[in-house]
Coordinates of N, CA and C in Angstrom, one line a residue:
X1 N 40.2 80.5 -151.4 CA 39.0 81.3 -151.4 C 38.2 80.9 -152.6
X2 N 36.6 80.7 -152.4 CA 36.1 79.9 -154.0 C 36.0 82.2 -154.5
X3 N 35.9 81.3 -155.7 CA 35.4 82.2 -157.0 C 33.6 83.0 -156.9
X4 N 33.6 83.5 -155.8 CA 32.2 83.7 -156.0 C 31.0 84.1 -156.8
X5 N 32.3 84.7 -158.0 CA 31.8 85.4 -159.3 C 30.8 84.2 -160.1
X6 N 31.5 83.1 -160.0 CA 31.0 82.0 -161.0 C 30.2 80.8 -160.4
X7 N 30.0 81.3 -158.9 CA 29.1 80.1 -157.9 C 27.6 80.2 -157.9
X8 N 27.1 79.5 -157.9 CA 25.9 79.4 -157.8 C 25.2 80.6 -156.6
X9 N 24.1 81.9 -157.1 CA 24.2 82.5 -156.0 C 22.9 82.0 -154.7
X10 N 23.2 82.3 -153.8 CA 22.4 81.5 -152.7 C 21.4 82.8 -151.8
X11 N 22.0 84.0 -152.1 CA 21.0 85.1 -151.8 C 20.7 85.5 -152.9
X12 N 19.3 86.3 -152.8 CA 19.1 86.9 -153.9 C 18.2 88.4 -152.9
X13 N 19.0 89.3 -153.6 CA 18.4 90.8 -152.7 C 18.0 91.5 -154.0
X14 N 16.5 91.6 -153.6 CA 15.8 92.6 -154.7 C 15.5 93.6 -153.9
X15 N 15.3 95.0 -155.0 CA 14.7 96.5 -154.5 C 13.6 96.9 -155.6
X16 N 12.9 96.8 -155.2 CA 11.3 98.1 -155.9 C 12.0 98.5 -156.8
X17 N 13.3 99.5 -156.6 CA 13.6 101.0 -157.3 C 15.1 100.7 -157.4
X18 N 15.9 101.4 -158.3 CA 17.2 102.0 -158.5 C 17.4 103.2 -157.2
X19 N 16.9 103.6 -156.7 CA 16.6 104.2 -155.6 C 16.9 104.1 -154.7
X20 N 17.0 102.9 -154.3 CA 16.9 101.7 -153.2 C 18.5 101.5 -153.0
X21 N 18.8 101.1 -154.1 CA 20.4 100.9 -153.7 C 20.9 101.6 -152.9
X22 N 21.3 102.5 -152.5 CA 21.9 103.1 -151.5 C 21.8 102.3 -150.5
X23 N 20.6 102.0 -150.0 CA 19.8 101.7 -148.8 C 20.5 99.8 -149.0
X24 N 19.9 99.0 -150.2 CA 20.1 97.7 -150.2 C 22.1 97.4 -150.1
X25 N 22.8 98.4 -150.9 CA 24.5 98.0 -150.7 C 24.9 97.2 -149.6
X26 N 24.3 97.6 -148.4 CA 24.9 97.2 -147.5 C 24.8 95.3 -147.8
X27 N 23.8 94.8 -148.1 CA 23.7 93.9 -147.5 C 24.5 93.1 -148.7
X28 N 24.7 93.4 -150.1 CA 25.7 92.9 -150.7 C 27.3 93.2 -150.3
X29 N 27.0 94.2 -149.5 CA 28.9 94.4 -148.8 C 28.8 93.2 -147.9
X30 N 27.3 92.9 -147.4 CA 27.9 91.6 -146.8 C 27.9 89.9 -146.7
X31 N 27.3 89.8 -148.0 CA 27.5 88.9 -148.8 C 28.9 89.0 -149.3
X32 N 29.7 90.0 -149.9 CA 30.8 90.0 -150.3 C 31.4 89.5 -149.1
X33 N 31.9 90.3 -147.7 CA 32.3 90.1 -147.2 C 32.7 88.9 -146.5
X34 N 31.6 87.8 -146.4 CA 31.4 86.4 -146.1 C 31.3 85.8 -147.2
X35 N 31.9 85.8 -148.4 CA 32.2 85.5 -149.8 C 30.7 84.6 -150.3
X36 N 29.3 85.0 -149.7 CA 28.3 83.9 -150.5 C 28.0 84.9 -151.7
X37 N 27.9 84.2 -153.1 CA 27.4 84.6 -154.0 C 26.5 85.3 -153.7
X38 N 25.8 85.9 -154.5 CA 24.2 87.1 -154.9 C 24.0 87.3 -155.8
X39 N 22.7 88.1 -156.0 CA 22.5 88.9 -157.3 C 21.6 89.8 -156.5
X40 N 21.7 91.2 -157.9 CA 20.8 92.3 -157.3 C 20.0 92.2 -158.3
X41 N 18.5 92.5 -157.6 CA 17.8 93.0 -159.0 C 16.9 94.1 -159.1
X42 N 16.0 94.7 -159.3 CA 15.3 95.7 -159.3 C 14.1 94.9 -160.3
X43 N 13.3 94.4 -159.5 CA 11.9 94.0 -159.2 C 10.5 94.7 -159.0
X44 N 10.0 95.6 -159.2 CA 8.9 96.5 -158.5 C 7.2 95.2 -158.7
X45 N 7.3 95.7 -157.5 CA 6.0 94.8 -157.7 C 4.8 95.7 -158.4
X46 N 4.8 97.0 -158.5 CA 4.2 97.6 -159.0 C 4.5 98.2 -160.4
X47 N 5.3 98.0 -160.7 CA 6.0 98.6 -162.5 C 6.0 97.3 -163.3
X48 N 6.6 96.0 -162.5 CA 7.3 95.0 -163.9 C 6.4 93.7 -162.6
X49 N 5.2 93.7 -162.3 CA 4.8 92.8 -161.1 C 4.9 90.8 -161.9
X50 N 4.9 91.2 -163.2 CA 4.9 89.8 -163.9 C 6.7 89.4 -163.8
X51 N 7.6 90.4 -164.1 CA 8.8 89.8 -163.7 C 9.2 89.2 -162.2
X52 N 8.3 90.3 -161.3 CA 8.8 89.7 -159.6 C 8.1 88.8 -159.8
X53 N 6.7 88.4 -160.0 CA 6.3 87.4 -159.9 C 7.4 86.0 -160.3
X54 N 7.9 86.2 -161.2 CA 8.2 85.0 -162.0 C 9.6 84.7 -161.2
X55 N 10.2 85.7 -160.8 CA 11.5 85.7 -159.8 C 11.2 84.7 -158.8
X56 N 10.2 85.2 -158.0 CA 9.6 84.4 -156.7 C 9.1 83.5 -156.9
X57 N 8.6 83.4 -157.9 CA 8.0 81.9 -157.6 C 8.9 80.7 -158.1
X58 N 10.2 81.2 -159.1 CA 10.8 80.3 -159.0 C 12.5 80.2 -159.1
X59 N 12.5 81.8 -158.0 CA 13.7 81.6 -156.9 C 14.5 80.2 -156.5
X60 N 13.7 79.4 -155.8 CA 14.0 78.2 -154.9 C 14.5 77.4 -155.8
X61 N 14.1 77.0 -157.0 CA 14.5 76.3 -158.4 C 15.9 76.9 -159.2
X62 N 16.3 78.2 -158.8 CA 17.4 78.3 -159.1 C 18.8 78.5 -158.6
X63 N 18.7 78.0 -156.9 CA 19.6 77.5 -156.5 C 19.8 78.7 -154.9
X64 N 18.4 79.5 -155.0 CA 18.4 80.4 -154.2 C 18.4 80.1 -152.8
X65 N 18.6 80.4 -151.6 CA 18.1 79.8 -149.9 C 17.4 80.9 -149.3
X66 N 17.6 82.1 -149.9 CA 17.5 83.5 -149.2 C 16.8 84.7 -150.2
X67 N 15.9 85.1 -149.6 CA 15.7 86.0 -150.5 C 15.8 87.5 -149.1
X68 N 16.1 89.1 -149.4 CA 16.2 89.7 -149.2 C 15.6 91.0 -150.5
X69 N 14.7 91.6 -149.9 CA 13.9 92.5 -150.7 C 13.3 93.5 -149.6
X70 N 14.2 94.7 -150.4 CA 14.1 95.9 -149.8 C 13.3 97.2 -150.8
X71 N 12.4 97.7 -150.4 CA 11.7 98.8 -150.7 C 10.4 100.0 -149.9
X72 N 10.6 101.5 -150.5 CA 10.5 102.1 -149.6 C 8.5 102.3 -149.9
X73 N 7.9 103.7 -149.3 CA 6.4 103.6 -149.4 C 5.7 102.5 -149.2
X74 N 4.7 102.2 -150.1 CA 3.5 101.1 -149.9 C 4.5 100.0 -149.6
X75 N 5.6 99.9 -149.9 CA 6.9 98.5 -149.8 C 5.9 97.0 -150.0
X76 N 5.0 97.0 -151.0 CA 5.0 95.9 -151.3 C 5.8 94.5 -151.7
X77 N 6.8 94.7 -152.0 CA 8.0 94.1 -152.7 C 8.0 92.7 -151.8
X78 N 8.5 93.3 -150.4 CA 9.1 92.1 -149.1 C 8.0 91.1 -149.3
X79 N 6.7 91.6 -149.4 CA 5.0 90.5 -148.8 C 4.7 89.9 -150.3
X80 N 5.1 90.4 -151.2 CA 4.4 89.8 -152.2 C 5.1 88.6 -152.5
X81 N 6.9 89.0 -152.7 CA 7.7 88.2 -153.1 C 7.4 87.2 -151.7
X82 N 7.4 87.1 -150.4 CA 7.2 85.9 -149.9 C 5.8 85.3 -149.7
X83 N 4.7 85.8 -150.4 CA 4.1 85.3 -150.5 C 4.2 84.1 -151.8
X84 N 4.7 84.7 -152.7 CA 5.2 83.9 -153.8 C 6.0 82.6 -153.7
X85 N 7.0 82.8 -152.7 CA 8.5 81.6 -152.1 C 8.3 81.1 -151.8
X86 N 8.9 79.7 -151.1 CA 8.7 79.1 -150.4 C 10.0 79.6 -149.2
X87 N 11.3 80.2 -150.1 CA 11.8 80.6 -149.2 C 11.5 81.7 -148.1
X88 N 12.8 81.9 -147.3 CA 12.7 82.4 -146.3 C 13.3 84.2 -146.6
X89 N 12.3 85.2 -146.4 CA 12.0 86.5 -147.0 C 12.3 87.0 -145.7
X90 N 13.6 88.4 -145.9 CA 13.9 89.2 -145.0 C 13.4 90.7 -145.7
X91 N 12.7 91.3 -145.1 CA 12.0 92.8 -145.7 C 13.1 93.8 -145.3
X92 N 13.2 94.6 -145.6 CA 14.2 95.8 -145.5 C 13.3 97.2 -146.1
X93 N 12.6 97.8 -144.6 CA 11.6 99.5 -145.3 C 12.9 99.9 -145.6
X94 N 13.0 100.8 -146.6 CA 13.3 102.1 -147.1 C 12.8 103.3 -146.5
X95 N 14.0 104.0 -146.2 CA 13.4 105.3 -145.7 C 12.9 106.0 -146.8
X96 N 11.7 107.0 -146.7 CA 11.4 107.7 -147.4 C 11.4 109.0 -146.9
X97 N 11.2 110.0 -147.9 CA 10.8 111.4 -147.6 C 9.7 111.8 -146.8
X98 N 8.9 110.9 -146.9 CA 7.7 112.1 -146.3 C 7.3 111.4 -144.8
X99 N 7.7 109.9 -145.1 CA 7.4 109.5 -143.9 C 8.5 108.6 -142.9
X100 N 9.6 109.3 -143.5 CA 10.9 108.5 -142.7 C 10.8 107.2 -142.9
X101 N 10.2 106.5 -143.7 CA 9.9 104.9 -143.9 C 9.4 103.7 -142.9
X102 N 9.1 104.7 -141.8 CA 7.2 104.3 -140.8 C 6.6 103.3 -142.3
X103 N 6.4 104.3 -143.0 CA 5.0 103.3 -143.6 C 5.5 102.4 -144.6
X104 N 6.8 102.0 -144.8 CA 7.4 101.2 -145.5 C 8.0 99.9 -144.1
X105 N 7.8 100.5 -142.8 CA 8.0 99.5 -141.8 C 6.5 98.9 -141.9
X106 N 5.9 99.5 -141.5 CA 4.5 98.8 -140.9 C 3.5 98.3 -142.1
X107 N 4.2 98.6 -143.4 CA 3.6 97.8 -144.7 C 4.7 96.6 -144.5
X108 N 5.7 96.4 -144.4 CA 6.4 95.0 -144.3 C 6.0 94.2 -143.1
X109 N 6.6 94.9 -141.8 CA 6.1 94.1 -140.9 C 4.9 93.4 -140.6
X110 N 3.3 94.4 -141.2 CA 2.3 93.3 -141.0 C 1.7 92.8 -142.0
X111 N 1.9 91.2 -141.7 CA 2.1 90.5 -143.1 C 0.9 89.8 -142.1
X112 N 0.0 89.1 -142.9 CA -1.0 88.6 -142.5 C -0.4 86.5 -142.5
X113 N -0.9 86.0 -140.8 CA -0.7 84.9 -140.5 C -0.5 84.2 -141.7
X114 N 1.3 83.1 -141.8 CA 0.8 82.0 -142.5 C 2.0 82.8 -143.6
X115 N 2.1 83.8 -143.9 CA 3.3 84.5 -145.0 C 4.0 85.3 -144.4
X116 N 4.8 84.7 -143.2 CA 6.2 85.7 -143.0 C 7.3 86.4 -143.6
X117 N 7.5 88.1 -143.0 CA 8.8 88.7 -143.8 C 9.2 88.9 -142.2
X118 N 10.8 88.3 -142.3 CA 11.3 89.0 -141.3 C 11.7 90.1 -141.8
X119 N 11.7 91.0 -140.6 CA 12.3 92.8 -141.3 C 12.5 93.2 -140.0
X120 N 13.9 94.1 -140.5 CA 15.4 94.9 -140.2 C 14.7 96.2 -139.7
X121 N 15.2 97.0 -139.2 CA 15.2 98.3 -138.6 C 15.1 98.9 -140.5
X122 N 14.9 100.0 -140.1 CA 14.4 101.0 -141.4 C 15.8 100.8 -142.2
X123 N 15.9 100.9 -143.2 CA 17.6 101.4 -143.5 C 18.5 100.6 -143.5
X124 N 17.8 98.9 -142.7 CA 19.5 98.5 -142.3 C 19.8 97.3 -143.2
X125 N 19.9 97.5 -144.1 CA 20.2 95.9 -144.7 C 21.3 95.6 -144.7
X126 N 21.9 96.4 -143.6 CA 23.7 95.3 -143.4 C 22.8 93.9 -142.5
X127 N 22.1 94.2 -141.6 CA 21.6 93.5 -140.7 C 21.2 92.7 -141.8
X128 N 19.8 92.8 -142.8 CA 19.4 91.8 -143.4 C 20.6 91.0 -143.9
X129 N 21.5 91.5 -144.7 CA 22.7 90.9 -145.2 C 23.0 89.5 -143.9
X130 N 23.5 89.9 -142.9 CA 23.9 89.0 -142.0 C 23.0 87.5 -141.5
X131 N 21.6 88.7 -140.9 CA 20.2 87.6 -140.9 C 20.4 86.1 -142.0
X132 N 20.0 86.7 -143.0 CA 20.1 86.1 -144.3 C 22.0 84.7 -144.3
X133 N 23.3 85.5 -144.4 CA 24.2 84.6 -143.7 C 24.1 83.8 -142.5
X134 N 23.2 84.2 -141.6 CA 22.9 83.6 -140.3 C 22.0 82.4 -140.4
X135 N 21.0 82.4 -142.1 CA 20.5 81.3 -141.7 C 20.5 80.4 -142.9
X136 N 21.7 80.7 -143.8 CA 22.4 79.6 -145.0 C 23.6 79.1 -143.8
X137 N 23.9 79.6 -142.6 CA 24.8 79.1 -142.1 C 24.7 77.7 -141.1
X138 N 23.6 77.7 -141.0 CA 22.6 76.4 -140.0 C 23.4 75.4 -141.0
X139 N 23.5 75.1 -142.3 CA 23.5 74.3 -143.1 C 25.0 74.3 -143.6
X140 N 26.3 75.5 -143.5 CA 27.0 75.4 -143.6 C 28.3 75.5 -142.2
X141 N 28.8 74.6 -142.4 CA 29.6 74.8 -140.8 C 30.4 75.9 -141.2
X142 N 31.3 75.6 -142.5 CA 32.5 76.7 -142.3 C 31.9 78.2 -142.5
X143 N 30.7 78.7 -142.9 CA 29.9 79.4 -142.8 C 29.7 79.8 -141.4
X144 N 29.6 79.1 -140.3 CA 29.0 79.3 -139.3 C 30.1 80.3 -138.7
X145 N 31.5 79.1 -138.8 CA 33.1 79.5 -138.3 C 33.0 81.2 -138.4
X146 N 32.6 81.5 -139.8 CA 32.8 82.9 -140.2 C 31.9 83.9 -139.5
X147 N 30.6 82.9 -139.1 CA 29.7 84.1 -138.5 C 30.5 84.3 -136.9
X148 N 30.8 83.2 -136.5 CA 32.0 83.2 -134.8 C 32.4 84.2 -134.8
X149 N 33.7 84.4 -136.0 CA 34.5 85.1 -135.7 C 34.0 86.7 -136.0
X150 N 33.0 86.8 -137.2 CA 32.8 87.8 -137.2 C 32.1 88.8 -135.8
X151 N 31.1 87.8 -134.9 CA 30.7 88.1 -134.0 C 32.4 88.4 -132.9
X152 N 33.2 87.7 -132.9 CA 34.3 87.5 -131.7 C 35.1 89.3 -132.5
X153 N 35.1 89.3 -133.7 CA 35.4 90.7 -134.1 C 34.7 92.2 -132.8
X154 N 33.7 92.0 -133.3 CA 32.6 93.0 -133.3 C 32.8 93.1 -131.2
X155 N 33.2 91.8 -130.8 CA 33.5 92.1 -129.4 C 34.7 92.4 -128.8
X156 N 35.8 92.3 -130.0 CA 37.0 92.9 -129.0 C 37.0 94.4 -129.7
X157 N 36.3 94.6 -130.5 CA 35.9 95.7 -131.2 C 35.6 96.7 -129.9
X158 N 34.1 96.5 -129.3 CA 33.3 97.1 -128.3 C 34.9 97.2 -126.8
X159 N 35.3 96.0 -126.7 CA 35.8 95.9 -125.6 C 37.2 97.3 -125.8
X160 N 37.5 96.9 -126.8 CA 38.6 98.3 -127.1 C 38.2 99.1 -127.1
X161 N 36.8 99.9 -127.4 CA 36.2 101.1 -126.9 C 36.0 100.9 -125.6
X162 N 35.9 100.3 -124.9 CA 35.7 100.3 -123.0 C 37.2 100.8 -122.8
X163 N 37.8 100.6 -123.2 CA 38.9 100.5 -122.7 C 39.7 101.4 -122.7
X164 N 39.6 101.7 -124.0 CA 40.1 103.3 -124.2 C 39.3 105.2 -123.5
X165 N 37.7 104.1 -123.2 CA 37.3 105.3 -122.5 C 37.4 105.3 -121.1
X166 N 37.8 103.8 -120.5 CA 38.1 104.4 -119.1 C 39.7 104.7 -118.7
X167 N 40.5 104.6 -120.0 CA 41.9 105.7 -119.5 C 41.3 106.6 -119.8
X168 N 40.8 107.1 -120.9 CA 40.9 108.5 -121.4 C 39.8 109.1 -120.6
X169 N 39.0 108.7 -119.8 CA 37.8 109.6 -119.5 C 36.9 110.2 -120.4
X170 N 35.7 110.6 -120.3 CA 34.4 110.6 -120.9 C 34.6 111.8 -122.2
X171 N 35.1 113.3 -121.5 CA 35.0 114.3 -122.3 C 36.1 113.7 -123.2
X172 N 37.3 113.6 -123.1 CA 38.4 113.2 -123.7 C 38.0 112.8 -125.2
X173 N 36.9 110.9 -124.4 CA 36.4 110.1 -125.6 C 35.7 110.8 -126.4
X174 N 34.9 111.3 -126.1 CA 33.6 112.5 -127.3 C 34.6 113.4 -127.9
X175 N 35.4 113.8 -127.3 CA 36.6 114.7 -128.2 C 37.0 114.1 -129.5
X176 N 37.7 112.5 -129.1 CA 38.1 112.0 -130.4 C 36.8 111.3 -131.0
X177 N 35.8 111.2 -130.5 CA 34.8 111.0 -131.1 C 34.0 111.6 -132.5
X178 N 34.4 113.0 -131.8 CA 33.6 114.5 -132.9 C 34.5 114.6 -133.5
X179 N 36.2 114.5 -133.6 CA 37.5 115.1 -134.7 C 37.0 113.5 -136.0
X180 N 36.7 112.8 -135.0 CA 36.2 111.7 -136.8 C 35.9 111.6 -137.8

């Protein structure tokens, strides 16, 4: 297994806020989990906009493939940093308080022709985490092996829930469903 601690990192997941984390963990649980290096940072395009700037524009120069950048409200973060990159920007809204993070979706998702952010369901940066694996993996096979199996997981996964709910029957399953 390499040393991930001392590898060159190949995602880089920023958040607006200390805030954020909650919401960003996931996608370094899945970086960990598929052992590719990372770093976190806390970038606001609005408090420190000369440090994100300097991040993004020269991400690609320090050995980056991925960038993931998650934040919630106006969520400028995802559009500016890939306006900045040349890499490839996955957005992640933040839920927020007042607007369930609607307006941190529809501030990421419309990015005007020419500067794409792909973006995750509100909340989900396990998904970005993977996205992000899914597309340093084009370029690595044994990388790829891992996304297989992870997927061949996730299906005998589902398949053992079929299975258990058609012995047990429906009320049964929701029974051990709700004692969880």
């Amino acid at each position: 297994m390499p040393d991930i601690s001392t590898a060159t990192p190949r995602i880089a997941i920023a958040m607006g806020s200390d805030s954020d984390l909650p919401t960003m963990a996931a996608a370094a649980e899945v970086c960990d989990r598929f052992e590719v290096p990372y770093t976190a940072n806390i970038l606001s395009a609005h408090r420190t906009p000369e440090r994100m700037l300097e991040f993004a524009k020269t991400a690609h120069l320090k050995g980056y493939r991925v960038i993931i950048a998650g934040a919630g409200g106006a969520a400028h973060l995802p559009g500016m940093m890939a306006a900045l990159t040349p890499l490839p920007t996955i957005g992640v809204p933040v839920q927020t308080r007042h607007l369930s993070g609607v307006d941190s979706l529809y501030s990421i998702v419309q990015m005007p022709r020419g500067i794409p952010v792909a973006t995750v369901a509100i909340g989900n940066s396990h998904n970005a985490g993977l996205l992000a694996i899914q597309i340093l993996a084009c370029q690595q096979p044994e990388l790829l092996e891992k996304v297989q199996a992870y997927r061949a997981e996730l299906a005998e996964m589902v398949e053992g829930k079929d299975e258990q709910l058609s012995q047990l029957g429906y009320r049964p399953y929701l029974d051990r469903m709700a004692a969880k």
